[in-house]
JSON list of C-alpha atoms in Angstrom, two decimals:
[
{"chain": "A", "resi": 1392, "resn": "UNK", "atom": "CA", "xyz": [-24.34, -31.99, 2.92]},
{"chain": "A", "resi": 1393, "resn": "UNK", "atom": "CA", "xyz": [-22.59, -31.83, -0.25]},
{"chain": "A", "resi": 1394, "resn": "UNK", "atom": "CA", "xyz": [-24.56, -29.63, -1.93]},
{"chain": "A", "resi": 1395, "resn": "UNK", "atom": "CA", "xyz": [-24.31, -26.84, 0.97]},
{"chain": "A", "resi": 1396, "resn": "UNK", "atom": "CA", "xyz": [-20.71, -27.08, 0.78]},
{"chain": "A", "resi": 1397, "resn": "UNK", "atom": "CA", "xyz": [-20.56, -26.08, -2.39]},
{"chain": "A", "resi": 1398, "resn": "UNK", "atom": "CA", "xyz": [-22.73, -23.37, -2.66]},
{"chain": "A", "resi": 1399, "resn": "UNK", "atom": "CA", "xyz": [-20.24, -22.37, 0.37]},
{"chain": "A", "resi": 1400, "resn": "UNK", "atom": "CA", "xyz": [-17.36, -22.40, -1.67]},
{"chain": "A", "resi": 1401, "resn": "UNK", "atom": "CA", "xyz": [-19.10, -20.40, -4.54]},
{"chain": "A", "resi": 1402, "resn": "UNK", "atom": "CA", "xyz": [-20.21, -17.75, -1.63]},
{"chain": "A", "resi": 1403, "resn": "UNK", "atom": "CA", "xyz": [-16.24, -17.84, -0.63]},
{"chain": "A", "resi": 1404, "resn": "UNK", "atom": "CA", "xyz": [-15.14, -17.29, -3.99]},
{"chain": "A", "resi": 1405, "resn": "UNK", "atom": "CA", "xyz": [-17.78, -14.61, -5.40]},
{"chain": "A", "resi": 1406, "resn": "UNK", "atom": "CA", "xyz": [-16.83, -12.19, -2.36]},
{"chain": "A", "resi": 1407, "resn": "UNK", "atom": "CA", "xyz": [-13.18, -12.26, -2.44]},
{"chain": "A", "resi": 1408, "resn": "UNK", "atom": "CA", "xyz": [-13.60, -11.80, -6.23]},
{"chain": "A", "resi": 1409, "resn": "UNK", "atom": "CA", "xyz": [-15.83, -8.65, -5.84]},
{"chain": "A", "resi": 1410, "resn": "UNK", "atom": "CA", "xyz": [-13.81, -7.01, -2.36]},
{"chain": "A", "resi": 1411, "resn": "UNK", "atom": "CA", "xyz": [-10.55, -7.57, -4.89]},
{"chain": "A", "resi": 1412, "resn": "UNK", "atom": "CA", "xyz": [-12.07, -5.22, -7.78]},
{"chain": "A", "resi": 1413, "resn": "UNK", "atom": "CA", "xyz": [-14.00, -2.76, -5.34]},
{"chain": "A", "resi": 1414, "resn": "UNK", "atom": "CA", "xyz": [-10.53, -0.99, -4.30]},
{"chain": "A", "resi": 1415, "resn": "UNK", "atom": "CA", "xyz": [-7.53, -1.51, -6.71]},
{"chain": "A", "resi": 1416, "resn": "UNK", "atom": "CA", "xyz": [-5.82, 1.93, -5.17]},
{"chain": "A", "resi": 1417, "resn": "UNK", "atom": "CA", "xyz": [-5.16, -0.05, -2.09]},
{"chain": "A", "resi": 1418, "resn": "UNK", "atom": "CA", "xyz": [-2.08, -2.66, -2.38]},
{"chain": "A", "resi": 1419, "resn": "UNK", "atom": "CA", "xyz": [-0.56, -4.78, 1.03]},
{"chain": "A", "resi": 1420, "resn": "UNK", "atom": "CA", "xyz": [2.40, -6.58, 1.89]},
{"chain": "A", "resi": 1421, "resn": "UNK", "atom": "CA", "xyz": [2.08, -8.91, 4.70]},
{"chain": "A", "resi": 1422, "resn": "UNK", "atom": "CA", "xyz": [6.10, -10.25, 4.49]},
{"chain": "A", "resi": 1423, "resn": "UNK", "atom": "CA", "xyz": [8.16, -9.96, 7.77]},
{"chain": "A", "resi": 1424, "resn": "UNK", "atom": "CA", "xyz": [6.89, -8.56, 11.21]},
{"chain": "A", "resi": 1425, "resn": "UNK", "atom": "CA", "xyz": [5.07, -5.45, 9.63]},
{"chain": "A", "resi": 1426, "resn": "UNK", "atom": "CA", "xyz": [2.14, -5.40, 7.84]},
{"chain": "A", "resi": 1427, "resn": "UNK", "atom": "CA", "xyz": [2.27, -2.47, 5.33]},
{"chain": "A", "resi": 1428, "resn": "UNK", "atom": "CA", "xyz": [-0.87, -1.32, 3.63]},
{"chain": "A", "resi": 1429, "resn": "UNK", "atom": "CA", "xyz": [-0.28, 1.83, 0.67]},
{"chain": "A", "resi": 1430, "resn": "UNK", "atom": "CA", "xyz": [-3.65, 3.08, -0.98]},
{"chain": "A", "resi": 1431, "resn": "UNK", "atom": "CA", "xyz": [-2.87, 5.17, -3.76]},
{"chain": "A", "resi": 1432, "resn": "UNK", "atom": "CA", "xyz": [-5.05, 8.73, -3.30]},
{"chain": "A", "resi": 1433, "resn": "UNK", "atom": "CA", "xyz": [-4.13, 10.90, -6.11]},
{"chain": "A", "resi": 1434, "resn": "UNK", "atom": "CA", "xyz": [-1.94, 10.71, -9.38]},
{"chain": "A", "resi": 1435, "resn": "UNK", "atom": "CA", "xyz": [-2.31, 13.88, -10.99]},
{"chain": "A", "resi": 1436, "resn": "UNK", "atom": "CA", "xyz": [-0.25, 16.84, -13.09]},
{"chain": "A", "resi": 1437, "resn": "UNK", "atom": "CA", "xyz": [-0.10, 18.04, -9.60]},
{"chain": "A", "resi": 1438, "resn": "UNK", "atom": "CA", "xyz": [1.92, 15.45, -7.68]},
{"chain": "A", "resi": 1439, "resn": "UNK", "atom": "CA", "xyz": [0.97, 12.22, -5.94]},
{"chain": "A", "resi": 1440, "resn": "UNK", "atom": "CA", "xyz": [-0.61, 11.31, -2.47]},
{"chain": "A", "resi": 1441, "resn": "UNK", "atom": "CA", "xyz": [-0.59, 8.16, -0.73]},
{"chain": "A", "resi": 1442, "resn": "UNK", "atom": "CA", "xyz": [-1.65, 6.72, 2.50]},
{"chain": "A", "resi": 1443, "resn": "UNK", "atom": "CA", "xyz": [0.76, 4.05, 4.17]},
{"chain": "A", "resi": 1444, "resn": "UNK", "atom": "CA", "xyz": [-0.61, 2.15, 7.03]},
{"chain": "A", "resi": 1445, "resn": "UNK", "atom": "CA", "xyz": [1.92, 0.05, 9.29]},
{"chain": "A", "resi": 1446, "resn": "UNK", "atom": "CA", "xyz": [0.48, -2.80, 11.72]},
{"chain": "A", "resi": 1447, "resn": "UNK", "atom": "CA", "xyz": [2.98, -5.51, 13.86]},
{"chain": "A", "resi": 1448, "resn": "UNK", "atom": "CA", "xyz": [2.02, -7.30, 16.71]},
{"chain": "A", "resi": 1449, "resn": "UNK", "atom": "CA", "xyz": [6.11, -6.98, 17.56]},
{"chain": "A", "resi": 1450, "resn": "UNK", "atom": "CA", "xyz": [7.67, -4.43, 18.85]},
{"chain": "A", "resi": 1451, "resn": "UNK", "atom": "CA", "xyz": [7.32, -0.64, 18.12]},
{"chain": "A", "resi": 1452, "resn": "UNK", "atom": "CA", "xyz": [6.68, 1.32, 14.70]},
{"chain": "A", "resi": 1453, "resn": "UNK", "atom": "CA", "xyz": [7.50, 4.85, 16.13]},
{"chain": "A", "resi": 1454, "resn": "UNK", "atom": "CA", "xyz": [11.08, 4.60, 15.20]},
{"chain": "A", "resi": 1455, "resn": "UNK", "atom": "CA", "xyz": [10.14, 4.73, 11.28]},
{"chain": "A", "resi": 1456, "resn": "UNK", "atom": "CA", "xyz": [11.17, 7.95, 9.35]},
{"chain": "A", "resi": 1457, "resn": "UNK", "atom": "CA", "xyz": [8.56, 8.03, 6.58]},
{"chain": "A", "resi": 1458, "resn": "UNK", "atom": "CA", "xyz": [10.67, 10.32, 4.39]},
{"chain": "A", "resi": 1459, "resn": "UNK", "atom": "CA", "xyz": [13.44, 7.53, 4.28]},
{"chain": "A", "resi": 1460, "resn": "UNK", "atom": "CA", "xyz": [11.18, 5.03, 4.35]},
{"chain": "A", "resi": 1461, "resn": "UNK", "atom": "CA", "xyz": [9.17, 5.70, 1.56]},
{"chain": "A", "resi": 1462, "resn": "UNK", "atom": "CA", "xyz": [9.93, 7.19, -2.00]},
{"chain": "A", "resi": 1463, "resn": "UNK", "atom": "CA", "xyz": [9.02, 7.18, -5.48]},
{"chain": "A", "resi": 1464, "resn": "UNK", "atom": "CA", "xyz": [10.53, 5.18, -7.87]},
{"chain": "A", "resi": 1465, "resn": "UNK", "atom": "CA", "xyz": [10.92, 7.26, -11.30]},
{"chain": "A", "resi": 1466, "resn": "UNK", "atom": "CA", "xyz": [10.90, 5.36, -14.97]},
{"chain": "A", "resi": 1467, "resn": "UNK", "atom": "CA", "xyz": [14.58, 5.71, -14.67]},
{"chain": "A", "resi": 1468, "resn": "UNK", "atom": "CA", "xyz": [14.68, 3.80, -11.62]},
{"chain": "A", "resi": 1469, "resn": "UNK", "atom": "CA", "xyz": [15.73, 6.66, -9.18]},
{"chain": "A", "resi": 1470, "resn": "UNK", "atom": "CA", "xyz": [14.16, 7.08, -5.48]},
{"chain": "A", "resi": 1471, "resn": "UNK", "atom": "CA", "xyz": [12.21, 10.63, -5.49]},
{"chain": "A", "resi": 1472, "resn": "UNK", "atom": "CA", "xyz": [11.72, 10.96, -1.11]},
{"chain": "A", "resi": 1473, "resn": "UNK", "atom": "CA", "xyz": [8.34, 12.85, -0.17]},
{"chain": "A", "resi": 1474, "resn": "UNK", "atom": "CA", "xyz": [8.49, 16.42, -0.24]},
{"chain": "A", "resi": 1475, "resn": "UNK", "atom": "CA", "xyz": [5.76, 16.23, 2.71]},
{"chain": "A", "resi": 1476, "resn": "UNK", "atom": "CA", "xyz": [4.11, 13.95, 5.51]},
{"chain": "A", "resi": 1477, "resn": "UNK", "atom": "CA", "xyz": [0.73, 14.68, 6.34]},
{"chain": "A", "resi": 1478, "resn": "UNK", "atom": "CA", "xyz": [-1.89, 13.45, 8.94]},
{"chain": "A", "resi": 1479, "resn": "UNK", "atom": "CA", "xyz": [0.45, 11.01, 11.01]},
{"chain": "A", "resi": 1480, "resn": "UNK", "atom": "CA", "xyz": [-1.31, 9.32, 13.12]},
{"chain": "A", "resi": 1481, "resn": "UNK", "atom": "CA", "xyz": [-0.73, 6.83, 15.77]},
{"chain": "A", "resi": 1482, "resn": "UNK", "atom": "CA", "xyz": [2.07, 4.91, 16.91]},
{"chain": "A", "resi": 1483, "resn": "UNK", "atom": "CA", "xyz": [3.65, 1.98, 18.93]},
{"chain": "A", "resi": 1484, "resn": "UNK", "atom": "CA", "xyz": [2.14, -1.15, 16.75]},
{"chain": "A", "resi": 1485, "resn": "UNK", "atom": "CA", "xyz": [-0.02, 0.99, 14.29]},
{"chain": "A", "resi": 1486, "resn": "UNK", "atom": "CA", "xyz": [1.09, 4.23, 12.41]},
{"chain": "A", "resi": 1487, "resn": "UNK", "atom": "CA", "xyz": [-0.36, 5.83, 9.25]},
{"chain": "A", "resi": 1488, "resn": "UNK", "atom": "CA", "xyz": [0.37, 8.82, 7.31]},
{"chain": "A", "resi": 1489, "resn": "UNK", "atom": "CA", "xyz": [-0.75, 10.36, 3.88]},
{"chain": "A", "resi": 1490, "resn": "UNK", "atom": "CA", "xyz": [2.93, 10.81, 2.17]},
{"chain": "A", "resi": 1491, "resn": "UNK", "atom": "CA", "xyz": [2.97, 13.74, -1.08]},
{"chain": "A", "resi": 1492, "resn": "UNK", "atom": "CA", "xyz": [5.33, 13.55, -4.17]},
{"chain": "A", "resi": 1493, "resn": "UNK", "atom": "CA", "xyz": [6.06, 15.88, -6.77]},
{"chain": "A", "resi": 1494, "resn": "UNK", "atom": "CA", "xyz": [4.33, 14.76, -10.07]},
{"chain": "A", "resi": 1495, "resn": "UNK", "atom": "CA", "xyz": [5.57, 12.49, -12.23]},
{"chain": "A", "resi": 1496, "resn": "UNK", "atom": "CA", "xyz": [4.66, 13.95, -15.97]},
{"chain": "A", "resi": 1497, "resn": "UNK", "atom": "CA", "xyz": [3.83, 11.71, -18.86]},
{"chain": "A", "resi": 1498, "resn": "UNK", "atom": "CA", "xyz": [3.77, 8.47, -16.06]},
{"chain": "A", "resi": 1499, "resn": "UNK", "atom": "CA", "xyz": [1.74, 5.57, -16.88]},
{"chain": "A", "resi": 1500, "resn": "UNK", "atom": "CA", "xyz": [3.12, 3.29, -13.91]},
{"chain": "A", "resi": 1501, "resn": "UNK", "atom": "CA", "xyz": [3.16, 4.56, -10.04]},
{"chain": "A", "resi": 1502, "resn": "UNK", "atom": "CA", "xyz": [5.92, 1.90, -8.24]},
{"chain": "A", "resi": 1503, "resn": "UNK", "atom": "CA", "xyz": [6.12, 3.37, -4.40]},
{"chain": "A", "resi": 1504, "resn": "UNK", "atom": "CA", "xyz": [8.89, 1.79, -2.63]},
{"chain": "A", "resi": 1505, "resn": "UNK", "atom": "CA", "xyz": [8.99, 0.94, 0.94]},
{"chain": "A", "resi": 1506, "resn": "UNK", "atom": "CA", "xyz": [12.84, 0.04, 2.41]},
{"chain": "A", "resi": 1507, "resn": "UNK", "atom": "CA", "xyz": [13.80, -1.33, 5.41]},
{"chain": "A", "resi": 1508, "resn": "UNK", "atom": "CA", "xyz": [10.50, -2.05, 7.71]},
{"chain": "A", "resi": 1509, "resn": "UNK", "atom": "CA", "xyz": [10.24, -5.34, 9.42]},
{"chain": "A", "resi": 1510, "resn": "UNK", "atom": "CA", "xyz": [12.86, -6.40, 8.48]},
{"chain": "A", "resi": 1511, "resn": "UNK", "atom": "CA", "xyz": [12.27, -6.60, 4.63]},
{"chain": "A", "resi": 1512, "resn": "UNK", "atom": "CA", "xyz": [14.86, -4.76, 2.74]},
{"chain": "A", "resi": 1513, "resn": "UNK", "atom": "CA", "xyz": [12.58, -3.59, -0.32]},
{"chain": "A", "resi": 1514, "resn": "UNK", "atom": "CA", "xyz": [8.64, -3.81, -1.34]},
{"chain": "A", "resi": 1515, "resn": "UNK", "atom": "CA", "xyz": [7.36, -2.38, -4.27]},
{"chain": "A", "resi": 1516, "resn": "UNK", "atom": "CA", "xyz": [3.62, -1.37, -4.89]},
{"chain": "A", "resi": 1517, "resn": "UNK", "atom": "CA", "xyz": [2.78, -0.80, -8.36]},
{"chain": "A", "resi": 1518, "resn": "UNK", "atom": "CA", "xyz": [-0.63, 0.76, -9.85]},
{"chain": "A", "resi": 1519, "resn": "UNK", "atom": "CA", "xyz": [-1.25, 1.21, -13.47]},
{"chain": "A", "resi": 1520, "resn": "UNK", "atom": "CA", "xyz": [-2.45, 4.69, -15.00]},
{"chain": "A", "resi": 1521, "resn": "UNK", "atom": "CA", "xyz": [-5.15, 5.87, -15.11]},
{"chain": "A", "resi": 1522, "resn": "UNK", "atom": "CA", "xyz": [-6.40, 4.10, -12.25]},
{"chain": "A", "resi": 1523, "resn": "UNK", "atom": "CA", "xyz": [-9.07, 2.49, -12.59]},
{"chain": "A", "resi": 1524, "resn": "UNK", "atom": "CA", "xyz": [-11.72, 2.78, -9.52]}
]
């Protein structure tokens, strides 16, 4: 019996090792009532897209504006909105959209900022560049 548990363990530990490198675009934050998932899709001299997922279990998501929701946060610290909101989809306890921002030149850190959902007043998502995939 021993031995089976630990070759469990070792299973446990080897998968949740390999799922963590297999996508490092995709960062979640699981604080409050809303579960908010932000893969990063493209960081280029051409702007930025992202896809943000939303999932609760309480209450409704459709009263979230994405372009005050969501923004870039510059080297200098200042919130750059989305200058567009593409492929919404869903609604009531699931919503996602893929959100575009103007490029930021000469960047080697993406930080996109989520305010005010479920009751958490700030979460930051931070990717390194290049990405590595």
């Amino acid at each position: 019996m021993r031995t089976w548990l630990s070759i469990a363990v070792s299973l446990v530990l080897i998968t949740a090792t390999a799922s963590i490198g297999e996508d490092a675009a995709t960062k979640r934050d699981r604080q409050g009532s809303v579960a908010v998932t932000v893969t990063l899709l493209e960081a280029s001299a051409t702007g930025m897209k992202a896809k943000v997922a939303f999932d609760t279990h309480s209450g409704s998501l459709d009263g979230i504006v994405l372009q005050q929701a969501m923004s870039l946060r510059g080297p200098s610290g200042a919130d750059v909105a989305p200058t567009a909101v593409e492929q919404v989809a869903g609604g009531g306890h699931h919503r996602q959209a893929v959100l575009v921002f103007p490029a930021a030149a000469g960047a080697t850190e993406v930080r996109m900022v989520v305010k005010n959902v479920g009751g958490i007043a700030e979460r930051v998502f931070r990717w390194s560049l290049p990405l590595a995939r």
